[in-house]
CSV table of N, CA and C in Angstrom, one decimal:
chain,number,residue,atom,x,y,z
A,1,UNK,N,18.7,0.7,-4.8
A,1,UNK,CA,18.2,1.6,-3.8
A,1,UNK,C,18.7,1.1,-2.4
A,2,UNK,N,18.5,1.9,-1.6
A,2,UNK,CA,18.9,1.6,-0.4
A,2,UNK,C,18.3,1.3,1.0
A,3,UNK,N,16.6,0.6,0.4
A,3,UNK,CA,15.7,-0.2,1.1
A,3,UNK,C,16.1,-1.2,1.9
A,4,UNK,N,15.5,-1.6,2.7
A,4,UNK,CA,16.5,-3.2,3.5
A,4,UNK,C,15.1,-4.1,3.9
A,5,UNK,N,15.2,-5.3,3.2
A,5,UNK,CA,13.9,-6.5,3.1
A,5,UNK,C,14.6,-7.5,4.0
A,6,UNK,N,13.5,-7.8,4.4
A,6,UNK,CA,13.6,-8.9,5.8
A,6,UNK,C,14.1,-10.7,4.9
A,7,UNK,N,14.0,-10.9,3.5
A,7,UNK,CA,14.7,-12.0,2.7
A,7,UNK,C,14.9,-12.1,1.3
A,8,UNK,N,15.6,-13.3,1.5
A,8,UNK,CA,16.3,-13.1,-0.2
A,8,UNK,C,14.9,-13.1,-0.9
A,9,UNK,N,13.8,-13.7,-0.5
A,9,UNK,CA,12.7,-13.6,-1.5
A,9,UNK,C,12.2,-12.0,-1.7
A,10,UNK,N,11.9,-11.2,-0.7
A,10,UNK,CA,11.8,-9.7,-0.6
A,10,UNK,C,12.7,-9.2,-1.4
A,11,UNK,N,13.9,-9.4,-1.4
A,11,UNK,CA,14.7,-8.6,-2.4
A,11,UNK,C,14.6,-9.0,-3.6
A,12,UNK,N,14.7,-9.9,-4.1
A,12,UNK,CA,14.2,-10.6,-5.3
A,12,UNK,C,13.0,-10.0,-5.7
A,13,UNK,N,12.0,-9.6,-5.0
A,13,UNK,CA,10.8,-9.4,-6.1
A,13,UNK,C,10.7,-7.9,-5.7
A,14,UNK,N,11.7,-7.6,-5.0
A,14,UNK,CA,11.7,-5.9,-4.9
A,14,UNK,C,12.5,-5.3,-5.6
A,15,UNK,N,13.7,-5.9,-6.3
A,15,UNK,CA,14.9,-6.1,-7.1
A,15,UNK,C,14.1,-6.1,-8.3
A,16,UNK,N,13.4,-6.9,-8.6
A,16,UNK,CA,12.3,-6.7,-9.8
A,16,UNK,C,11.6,-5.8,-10.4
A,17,UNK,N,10.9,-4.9,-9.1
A,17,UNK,CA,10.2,-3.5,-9.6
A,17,UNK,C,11.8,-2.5,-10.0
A,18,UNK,N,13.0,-3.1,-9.7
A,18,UNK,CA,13.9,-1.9,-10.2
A,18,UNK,C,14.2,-1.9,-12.0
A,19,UNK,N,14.1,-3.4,-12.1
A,19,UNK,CA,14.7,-3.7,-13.1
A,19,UNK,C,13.7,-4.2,-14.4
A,20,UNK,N,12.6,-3.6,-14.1
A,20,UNK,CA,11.8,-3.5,-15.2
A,20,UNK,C,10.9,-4.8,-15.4
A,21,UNK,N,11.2,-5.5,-14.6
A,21,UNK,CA,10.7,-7.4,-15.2
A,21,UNK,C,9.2,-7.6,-14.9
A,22,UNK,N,9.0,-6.4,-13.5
A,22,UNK,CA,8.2,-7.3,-13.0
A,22,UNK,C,6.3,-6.9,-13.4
A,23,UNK,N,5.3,-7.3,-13.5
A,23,UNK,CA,4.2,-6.7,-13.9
A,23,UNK,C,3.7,-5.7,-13.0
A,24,UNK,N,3.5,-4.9,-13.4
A,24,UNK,CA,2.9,-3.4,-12.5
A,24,UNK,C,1.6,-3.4,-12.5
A,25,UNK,N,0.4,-2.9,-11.8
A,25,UNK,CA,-1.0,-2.9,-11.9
A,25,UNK,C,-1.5,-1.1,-11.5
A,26,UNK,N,-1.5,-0.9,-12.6
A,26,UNK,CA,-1.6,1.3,-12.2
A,26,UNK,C,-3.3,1.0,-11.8
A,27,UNK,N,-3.3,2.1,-10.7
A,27,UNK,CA,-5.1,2.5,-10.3
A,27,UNK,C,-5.5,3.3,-11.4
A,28,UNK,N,-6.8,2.6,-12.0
A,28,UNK,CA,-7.2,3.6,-12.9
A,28,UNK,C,-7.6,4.8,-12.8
A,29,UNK,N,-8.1,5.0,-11.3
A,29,UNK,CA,-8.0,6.6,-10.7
A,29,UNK,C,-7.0,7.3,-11.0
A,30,UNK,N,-6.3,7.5,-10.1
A,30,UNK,CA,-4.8,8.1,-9.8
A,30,UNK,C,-4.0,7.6,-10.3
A,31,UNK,N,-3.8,5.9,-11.0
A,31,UNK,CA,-2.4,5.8,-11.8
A,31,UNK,C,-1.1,5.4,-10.8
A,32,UNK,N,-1.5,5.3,-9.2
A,32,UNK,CA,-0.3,5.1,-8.9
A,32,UNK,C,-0.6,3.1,-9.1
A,33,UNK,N,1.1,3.1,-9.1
A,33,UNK,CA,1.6,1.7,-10.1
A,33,UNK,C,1.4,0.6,-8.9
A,34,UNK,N,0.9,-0.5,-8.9
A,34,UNK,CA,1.2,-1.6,-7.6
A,34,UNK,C,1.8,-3.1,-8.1
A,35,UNK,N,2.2,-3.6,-7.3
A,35,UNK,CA,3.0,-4.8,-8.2
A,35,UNK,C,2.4,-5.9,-8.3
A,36,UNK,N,0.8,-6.1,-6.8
A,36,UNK,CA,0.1,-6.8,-7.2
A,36,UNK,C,-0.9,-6.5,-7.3
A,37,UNK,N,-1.8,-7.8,-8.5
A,37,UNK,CA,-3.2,-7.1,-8.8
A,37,UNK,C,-4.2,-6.6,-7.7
A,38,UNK,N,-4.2,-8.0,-6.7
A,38,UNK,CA,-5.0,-7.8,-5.6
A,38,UNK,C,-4.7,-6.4,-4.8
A,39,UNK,N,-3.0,-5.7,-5.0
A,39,UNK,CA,-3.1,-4.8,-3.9
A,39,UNK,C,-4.2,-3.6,-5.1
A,40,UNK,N,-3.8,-3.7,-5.9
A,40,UNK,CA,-4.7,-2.6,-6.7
A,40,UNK,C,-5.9,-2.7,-6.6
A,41,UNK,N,-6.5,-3.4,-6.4
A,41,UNK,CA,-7.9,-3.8,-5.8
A,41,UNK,C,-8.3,-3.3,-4.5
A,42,UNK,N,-7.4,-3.3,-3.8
A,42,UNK,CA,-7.9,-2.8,-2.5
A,42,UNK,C,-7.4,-1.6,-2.2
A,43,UNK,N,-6.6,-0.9,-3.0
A,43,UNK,CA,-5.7,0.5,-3.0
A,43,UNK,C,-7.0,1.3,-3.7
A,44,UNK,N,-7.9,0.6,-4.4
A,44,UNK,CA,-8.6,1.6,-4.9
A,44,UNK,C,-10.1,1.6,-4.2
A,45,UNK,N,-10.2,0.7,-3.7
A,45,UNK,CA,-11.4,1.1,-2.6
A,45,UNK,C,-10.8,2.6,-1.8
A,46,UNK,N,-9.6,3.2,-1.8
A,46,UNK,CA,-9.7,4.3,-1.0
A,46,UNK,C,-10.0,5.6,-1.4
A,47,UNK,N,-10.5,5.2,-3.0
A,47,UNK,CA,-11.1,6.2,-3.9
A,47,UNK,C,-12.7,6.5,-4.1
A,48,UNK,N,-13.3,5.3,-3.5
A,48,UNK,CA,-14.5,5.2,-3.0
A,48,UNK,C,-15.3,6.2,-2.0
A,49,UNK,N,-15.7,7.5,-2.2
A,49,UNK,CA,-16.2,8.0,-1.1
A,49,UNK,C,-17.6,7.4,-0.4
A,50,UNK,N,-18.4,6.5,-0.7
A,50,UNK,CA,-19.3,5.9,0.3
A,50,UNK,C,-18.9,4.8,1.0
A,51,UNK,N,-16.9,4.5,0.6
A,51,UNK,CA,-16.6,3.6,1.6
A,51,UNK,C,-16.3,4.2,3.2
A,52,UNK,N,-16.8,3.4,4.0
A,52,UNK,CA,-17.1,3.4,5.6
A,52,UNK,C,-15.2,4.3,5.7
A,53,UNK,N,-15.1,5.1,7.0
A,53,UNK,CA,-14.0,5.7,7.6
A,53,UNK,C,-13.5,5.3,8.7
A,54,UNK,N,-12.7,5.1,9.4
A,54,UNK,CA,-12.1,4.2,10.5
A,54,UNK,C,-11.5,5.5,11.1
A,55,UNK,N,-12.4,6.0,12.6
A,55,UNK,CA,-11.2,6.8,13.1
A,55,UNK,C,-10.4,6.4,14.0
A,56,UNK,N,-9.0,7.2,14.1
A,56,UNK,CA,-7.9,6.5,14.9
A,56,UNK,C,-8.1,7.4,16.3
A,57,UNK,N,-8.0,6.6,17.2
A,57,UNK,CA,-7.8,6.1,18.4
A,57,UNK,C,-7.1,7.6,18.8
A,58,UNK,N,-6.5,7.7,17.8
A,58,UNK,CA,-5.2,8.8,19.0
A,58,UNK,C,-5.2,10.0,18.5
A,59,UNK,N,-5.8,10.2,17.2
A,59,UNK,CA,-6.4,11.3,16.6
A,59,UNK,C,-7.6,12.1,16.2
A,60,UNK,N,-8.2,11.1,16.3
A,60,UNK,CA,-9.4,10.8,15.5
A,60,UNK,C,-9.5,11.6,14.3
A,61,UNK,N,-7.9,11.4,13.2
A,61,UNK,CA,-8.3,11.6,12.0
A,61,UNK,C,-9.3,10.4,11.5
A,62,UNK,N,-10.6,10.4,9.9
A,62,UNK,CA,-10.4,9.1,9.9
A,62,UNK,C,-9.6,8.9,8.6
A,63,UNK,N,-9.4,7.1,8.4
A,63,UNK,CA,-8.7,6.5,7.1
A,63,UNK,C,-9.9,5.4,6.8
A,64,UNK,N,-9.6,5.2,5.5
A,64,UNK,CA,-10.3,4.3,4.8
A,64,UNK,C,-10.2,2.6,4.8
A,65,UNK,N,-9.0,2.5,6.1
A,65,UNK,CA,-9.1,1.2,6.3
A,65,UNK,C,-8.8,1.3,7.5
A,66,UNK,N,-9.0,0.4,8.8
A,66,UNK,CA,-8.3,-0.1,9.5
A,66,UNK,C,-7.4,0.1,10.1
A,67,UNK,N,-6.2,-0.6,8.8
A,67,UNK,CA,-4.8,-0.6,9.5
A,67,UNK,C,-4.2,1.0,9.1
A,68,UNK,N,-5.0,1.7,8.3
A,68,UNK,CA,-4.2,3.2,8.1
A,68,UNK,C,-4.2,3.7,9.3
A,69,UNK,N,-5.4,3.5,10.3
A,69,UNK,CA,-5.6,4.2,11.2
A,69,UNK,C,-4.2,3.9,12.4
A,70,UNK,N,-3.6,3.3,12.6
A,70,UNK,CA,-1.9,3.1,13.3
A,70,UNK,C,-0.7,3.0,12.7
A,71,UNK,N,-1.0,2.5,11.4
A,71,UNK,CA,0.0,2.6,10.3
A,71,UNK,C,0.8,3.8,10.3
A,72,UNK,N,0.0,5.1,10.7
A,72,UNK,CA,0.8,6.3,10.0
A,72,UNK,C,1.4,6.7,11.3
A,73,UNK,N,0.6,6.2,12.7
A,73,UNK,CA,1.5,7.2,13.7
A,73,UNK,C,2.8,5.7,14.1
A,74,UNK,N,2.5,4.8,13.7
A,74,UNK,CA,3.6,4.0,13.8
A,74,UNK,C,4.8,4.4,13.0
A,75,UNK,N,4.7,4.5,11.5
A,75,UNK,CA,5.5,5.7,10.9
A,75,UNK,C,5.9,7.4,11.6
A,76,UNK,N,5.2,7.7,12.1
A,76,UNK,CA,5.7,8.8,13.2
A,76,UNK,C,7.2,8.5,14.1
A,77,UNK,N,6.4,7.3,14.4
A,77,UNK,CA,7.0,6.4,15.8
A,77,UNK,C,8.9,6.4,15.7
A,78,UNK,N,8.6,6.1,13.9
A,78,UNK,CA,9.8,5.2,13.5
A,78,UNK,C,10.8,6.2,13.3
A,79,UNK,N,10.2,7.5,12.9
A,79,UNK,CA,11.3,8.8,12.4
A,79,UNK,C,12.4,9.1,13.3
């Protein structure tokens, strides 16, 4: 793919999700795949609806963590 990782370790274990080697962790909700356990763990607290909401500053949409709450308009930022 045509991703671009800040080192040869990043590419190496990103190089890994292409080529099949590396262990995957699916949300038992939704099924989407993560590559580490721990992120699967905290990917699925966002399926939690009595988890607390974080509204953002500049929208006041809210998100389920924190850092969603700049994450996405920093993604705006970057288009």
């Amino acid at each position: 793919c045509s991703k671009t990782l800040s080192s040869k370790y990043h590419l190496k274990r990103h190089s890994e999700i292409h080529s099949q080697q590396r262990q995957m962790y699916p949300c038992d909700i939704c099924k989407k795949e993560l590559t580490e356990l721990s992120e699967r763990k905290k990917h699925q607290k966002i399926h939690d609806s009595n988890r607390e909401k974080y509204p953002c500053e500049i929208c006041s949409k809210k998100y389920s963590t924190k850092q969603a709450t700049t994450s996405e308009h920093k993604q705006q930022s970057n288009s």
